[in-house]
Amino acid sequence: MGIQERKEREKERRRQQIIVAAKRVFSEKGFNKATMEDIAKEAELSPGTLYLYFKNKEELYASLSLRILQYLHIRVTHVNKETSLSPDQKLSALMEAMYDVYDFDPLIIINMFHLQSSETLKNLSDSLLEEIKDLSQKSIGAISKIFEEGMQKGIYVDCHPVALADIFWSMFSGVVLWEASKKIISSDKDYLKSTLATAFELFERGIRKPL
């Protein structure tokens, strides 16, 4: 292993160390109360070291979302590659993929949805914002292909496939956020997956062409 490669590995290891610490701190204190100093302490690093990797707390917070977006893109792309599946079967596989995306990291996906609707995006570096935008567009594009195929085969209503993908994603994020807020009030009640199942069923009925 060369010196440069070793430096790159060490840099990535330190970056992951910071991200793991940030996740713990954001989980315990929430975004608003957490500070870069808190995260540095958790990571056992100096605050100055954090700023070598992330320009502010917002950028560190947003970086946590990239893993979710990458996993989402991988799962939906895999569904599209299943050429033996009918559009209905692909839609069912997509719904299962969304459960997997949520289970992959519930805390971070909730944070990501908050991020998408906040001023935080304005404080990100151009490169990170572009990466988030690129992954988001690719994922929505992959979802839209499932609906487009169903339309071409006369199964689903004629509508712009990207619009349907946007609606599907909005429904998913809305249910996750709403159920998460309810759980804060009543921690013993968790109806997320049953509510998602109902939402998915109603969505599927709504996009199907009448016989």
CSV table of N, CA and C in Angstrom, one decimal, residues 34-97:
chain,number,residue,atom,x,y,z
A,34,ALA,N,-27.7,20.0,19.4
A,34,ALA,CA,-26.3,19.5,19.2
A,34,ALA,C,-25.4,20.5,18.7
A,35,THR,N,-24.1,20.4,19.1
A,35,THR,CA,-23.1,21.4,18.6
A,35,THR,C,-21.9,20.6,18.1
A,36,MET,N,-21.1,21.3,17.3
A,36,MET,CA,-19.9,20.7,16.8
A,36,MET,C,-19.0,20.2,17.9
A,37,GLU,N,-19.0,21.0,19.0
A,37,GLU,CA,-18.2,20.7,20.1
A,37,GLU,C,-18.6,19.4,20.8
A,38,ASP,N,-20.0,19.2,20.8
A,38,ASP,CA,-20.5,17.9,21.4
A,38,ASP,C,-20.0,16.7,20.5
A,39,ILE,N,-20.1,16.9,19.2
A,39,ILE,CA,-19.7,15.8,18.3
A,39,ILE,C,-18.2,15.5,18.4
A,40,ALA,N,-17.4,16.6,18.5
A,40,ALA,CA,-16.0,16.4,18.6
A,40,ALA,C,-15.6,15.6,19.9
A,41,LYS,N,-16.3,16.0,21.0
A,41,LYS,CA,-16.1,15.3,22.2
A,41,LYS,C,-16.5,13.8,22.1
A,42,GLU,N,-17.6,13.5,21.5
A,42,GLU,CA,-18.1,12.1,21.3
A,42,GLU,C,-17.1,11.4,20.4
A,43,ALA,N,-16.5,12.0,19.4
A,43,ALA,CA,-15.6,11.4,18.5
A,43,ALA,C,-14.2,11.3,19.1
A,44,GLU,N,-14.0,12.0,20.2
A,44,GLU,CA,-12.6,12.1,20.8
A,44,GLU,C,-11.6,12.8,19.9
A,45,LEU,N,-12.1,13.9,19.3
A,45,LEU,CA,-11.3,14.7,18.4
A,45,LEU,C,-11.4,16.2,18.8
A,46,SER,N,-10.6,17.0,18.3
A,46,SER,CA,-10.7,18.4,18.5
A,46,SER,C,-11.7,19.0,17.6
A,47,PRO,N,-12.4,20.1,18.0
A,47,PRO,CA,-13.4,20.7,17.1
A,47,PRO,C,-12.8,21.1,15.8
A,48,GLY,N,-11.5,21.6,15.9
A,48,GLY,CA,-10.8,22.0,14.6
A,48,GLY,C,-10.7,20.8,13.6
A,49,THR,N,-10.5,19.6,14.1
A,49,THR,CA,-10.4,18.5,13.2
A,49,THR,C,-11.7,18.2,12.5
A,50,LEU,N,-12.8,18.4,13.2
A,50,LEU,CA,-14.1,18.3,12.5
A,50,LEU,C,-14.3,19.2,11.3
A,51,TYR,N,-13.8,20.4,11.5
A,51,TYR,CA,-14.0,21.4,10.4
A,51,TYR,C,-13.1,21.1,9.2
A,52,LEU,N,-12.1,20.2,9.4
A,52,LEU,CA,-11.3,19.8,8.2
A,52,LEU,C,-12.1,18.9,7.3
A,53,TYR,N,-13.2,18.3,7.9
A,53,TYR,CA,-14.0,17.3,7.1
A,53,TYR,C,-15.4,17.9,6.8
A,54,PHE,N,-15.9,18.7,7.6
A,54,PHE,CA,-17.3,19.2,7.4
A,54,PHE,C,-17.3,20.7,7.8
A,55,LYS,N,-17.8,21.5,6.9
A,55,LYS,CA,-17.7,23.0,7.1
A,55,LYS,C,-18.6,23.5,8.2
A,56,ASN,N,-19.7,22.8,8.5
A,56,ASN,CA,-20.6,23.2,9.6
A,56,ASN,C,-21.5,22.0,10.0
A,57,LYS,N,-22.3,22.2,11.0
A,57,LYS,CA,-23.2,21.2,11.6
A,57,LYS,C,-24.2,20.7,10.6
A,58,GLU,N,-24.7,21.7,9.7
A,58,GLU,CA,-25.7,21.3,8.7
A,58,GLU,C,-25.1,20.3,7.7
A,59,GLU,N,-23.9,20.5,7.3
A,59,GLU,CA,-23.2,19.6,6.3
A,59,GLU,C,-23.0,18.3,6.9
A,60,LEU,N,-22.6,18.2,8.2
A,60,LEU,CA,-22.5,16.9,8.8
A,60,LEU,C,-23.8,16.2,8.9
A,61,TYR,N,-24.8,16.9,9.3
A,61,TYR,CA,-26.2,16.4,9.4
A,61,TYR,C,-26.6,15.8,8.1
A,62,ALA,N,-26.4,16.6,7.0
A,62,ALA,CA,-26.9,16.2,5.7
A,62,ALA,C,-26.1,15.0,5.2
A,63,SER,N,-24.8,14.9,5.6
A,63,SER,CA,-24.0,13.7,5.1
A,63,SER,C,-24.5,12.4,5.6
A,64,LEU,N,-25.2,12.4,6.7
A,64,LEU,CA,-25.8,11.2,7.3
A,64,LEU,C,-26.9,10.7,6.3
A,65,SER,N,-27.5,11.6,5.6
A,65,SER,CA,-28.6,11.2,4.7
A,65,SER,C,-28.1,10.5,3.4
A,66,LEU,N,-26.9,10.7,3.1
A,66,LEU,CA,-26.4,10.1,1.8
A,66,LEU,C,-26.4,8.6,1.8
A,67,ARG,N,-26.2,7.9,3.0
A,67,ARG,CA,-26.2,6.5,3.0
A,67,ARG,C,-27.6,6.0,2.8
A,68,ILE,N,-28.6,6.7,3.3
A,68,ILE,CA,-30.0,6.3,3.0
A,68,ILE,C,-30.3,6.4,1.5
A,69,LEU,N,-30.0,7.5,0.9
A,69,LEU,CA,-30.2,7.8,-0.5
A,69,LEU,C,-29.5,6.7,-1.4
A,70,GLN,N,-28.3,6.4,-1.0
A,70,GLN,CA,-27.6,5.4,-1.7
A,70,GLN,C,-28.2,4.0,-1.7
A,71,TYR,N,-28.7,3.7,-0.5
A,71,TYR,CA,-29.4,2.4,-0.3
A,71,TYR,C,-30.7,2.4,-1.0
A,72,LEU,N,-31.4,3.5,-1.0
A,72,LEU,CA,-32.7,3.6,-1.7
A,72,LEU,C,-32.5,3.3,-3.2
A,73,HIS,N,-31.5,4.0,-3.7
A,73,HIS,CA,-31.2,3.9,-5.2
A,73,HIS,C,-30.8,2.5,-5.5
A,74,ILE,N,-30.0,1.8,-4.7
A,74,ILE,CA,-29.6,0.4,-5.0
A,74,ILE,C,-30.9,-0.5,-4.9
A,75,ARG,N,-31.7,-0.3,-4.0
A,75,ARG,CA,-32.9,-1.2,-3.8
A,75,ARG,C,-33.9,-1.0,-5.0
A,76,VAL,N,-34.2,0.2,-5.4
A,76,VAL,CA,-35.1,0.5,-6.4
A,76,VAL,C,-34.5,0.1,-7.8
A,77,THR,N,-33.2,0.3,-8.0
A,77,THR,CA,-32.6,-0.1,-9.2
A,77,THR,C,-32.7,-1.7,-9.4
A,78,HIS,N,-32.5,-2.4,-8.3
A,78,HIS,CA,-32.6,-3.8,-8.3
A,78,HIS,C,-34.0,-4.3,-8.7
A,79,VAL,N,-35.0,-3.6,-8.2
A,79,VAL,CA,-36.4,-3.9,-8.6
A,79,VAL,C,-36.6,-3.8,-10.1
A,80,ASN,N,-36.1,-2.7,-10.6
A,80,ASN,CA,-36.2,-2.4,-12.1
A,80,ASN,C,-35.5,-3.5,-12.9
A,81,LYS,N,-34.4,-4.1,-12.4
A,81,LYS,CA,-33.7,-5.1,-13.2
A,81,LYS,C,-34.4,-6.4,-13.2
A,82,GLU,N,-35.4,-6.6,-12.4
A,82,GLU,CA,-36.1,-7.9,-12.3
A,82,GLU,C,-37.0,-8.0,-13.5
A,83,THR,N,-36.5,-8.3,-14.7
A,83,THR,CA,-37.3,-8.3,-15.9
A,83,THR,C,-38.4,-9.3,-16.0
A,84,SER,N,-38.3,-10.3,-15.1
A,84,SER,CA,-39.3,-11.4,-15.1
A,84,SER,C,-40.6,-11.0,-14.3
A,85,LEU,N,-40.5,-9.8,-13.6
A,85,LEU,CA,-41.7,-9.4,-12.8
A,85,LEU,C,-42.6,-8.5,-13.7
A,86,SER,N,-43.9,-8.7,-13.4
A,86,SER,CA,-44.9,-7.8,-14.0
A,86,SER,C,-44.9,-6.5,-13.3
A,87,PRO,N,-45.5,-5.4,-13.9
A,87,PRO,CA,-45.6,-4.1,-13.3
A,87,PRO,C,-46.2,-4.2,-11.9
A,88,ASP,N,-47.2,-5.0,-11.7
A,88,ASP,CA,-47.8,-5.2,-10.4
A,88,ASP,C,-46.8,-5.8,-9.4
A,89,GLN,N,-46.1,-6.8,-9.8
A,89,GLN,CA,-45.1,-7.4,-9.0
A,89,GLN,C,-44.0,-6.5,-8.6
A,90,LYS,N,-43.6,-5.7,-9.6
A,90,LYS,CA,-42.5,-4.7,-9.4
A,90,LYS,C,-43.0,-3.6,-8.3
A,91,LEU,N,-44.3,-3.2,-8.4
A,91,LEU,CA,-44.8,-2.3,-7.5
A,91,LEU,C,-44.8,-2.9,-6.1
A,92,SER,N,-45.2,-4.1,-6.0
A,92,SER,CA,-45.2,-4.8,-4.7
A,92,SER,C,-43.7,-4.9,-4.1
A,93,ALA,N,-42.8,-5.2,-5.0
A,93,ALA,CA,-41.4,-5.2,-4.7
A,93,ALA,C,-40.9,-3.8,-4.2
A,94,LEU,N,-41.4,-2.8,-4.9
A,94,LEU,CA,-41.0,-1.4,-4.5
A,94,LEU,C,-41.5,-1.1,-3.1
A,95,MET,N,-42.7,-1.5,-2.8
A,95,MET,CA,-43.3,-1.3,-1.5
A,95,MET,C,-42.5,-2.0,-0.4
A,96,GLU,N,-42.0,-3.2,-0.7
A,96,GLU,CA,-41.2,-4.0,0.2
A,96,GLU,C,-39.8,-3.3,0.4
A,97,ALA,N,-39.3,-2.7,-0.7
A,97,ALA,CA,-38.1,-2.0,-0.7
A,97,ALA,C,-38.2,-0.8,0.3
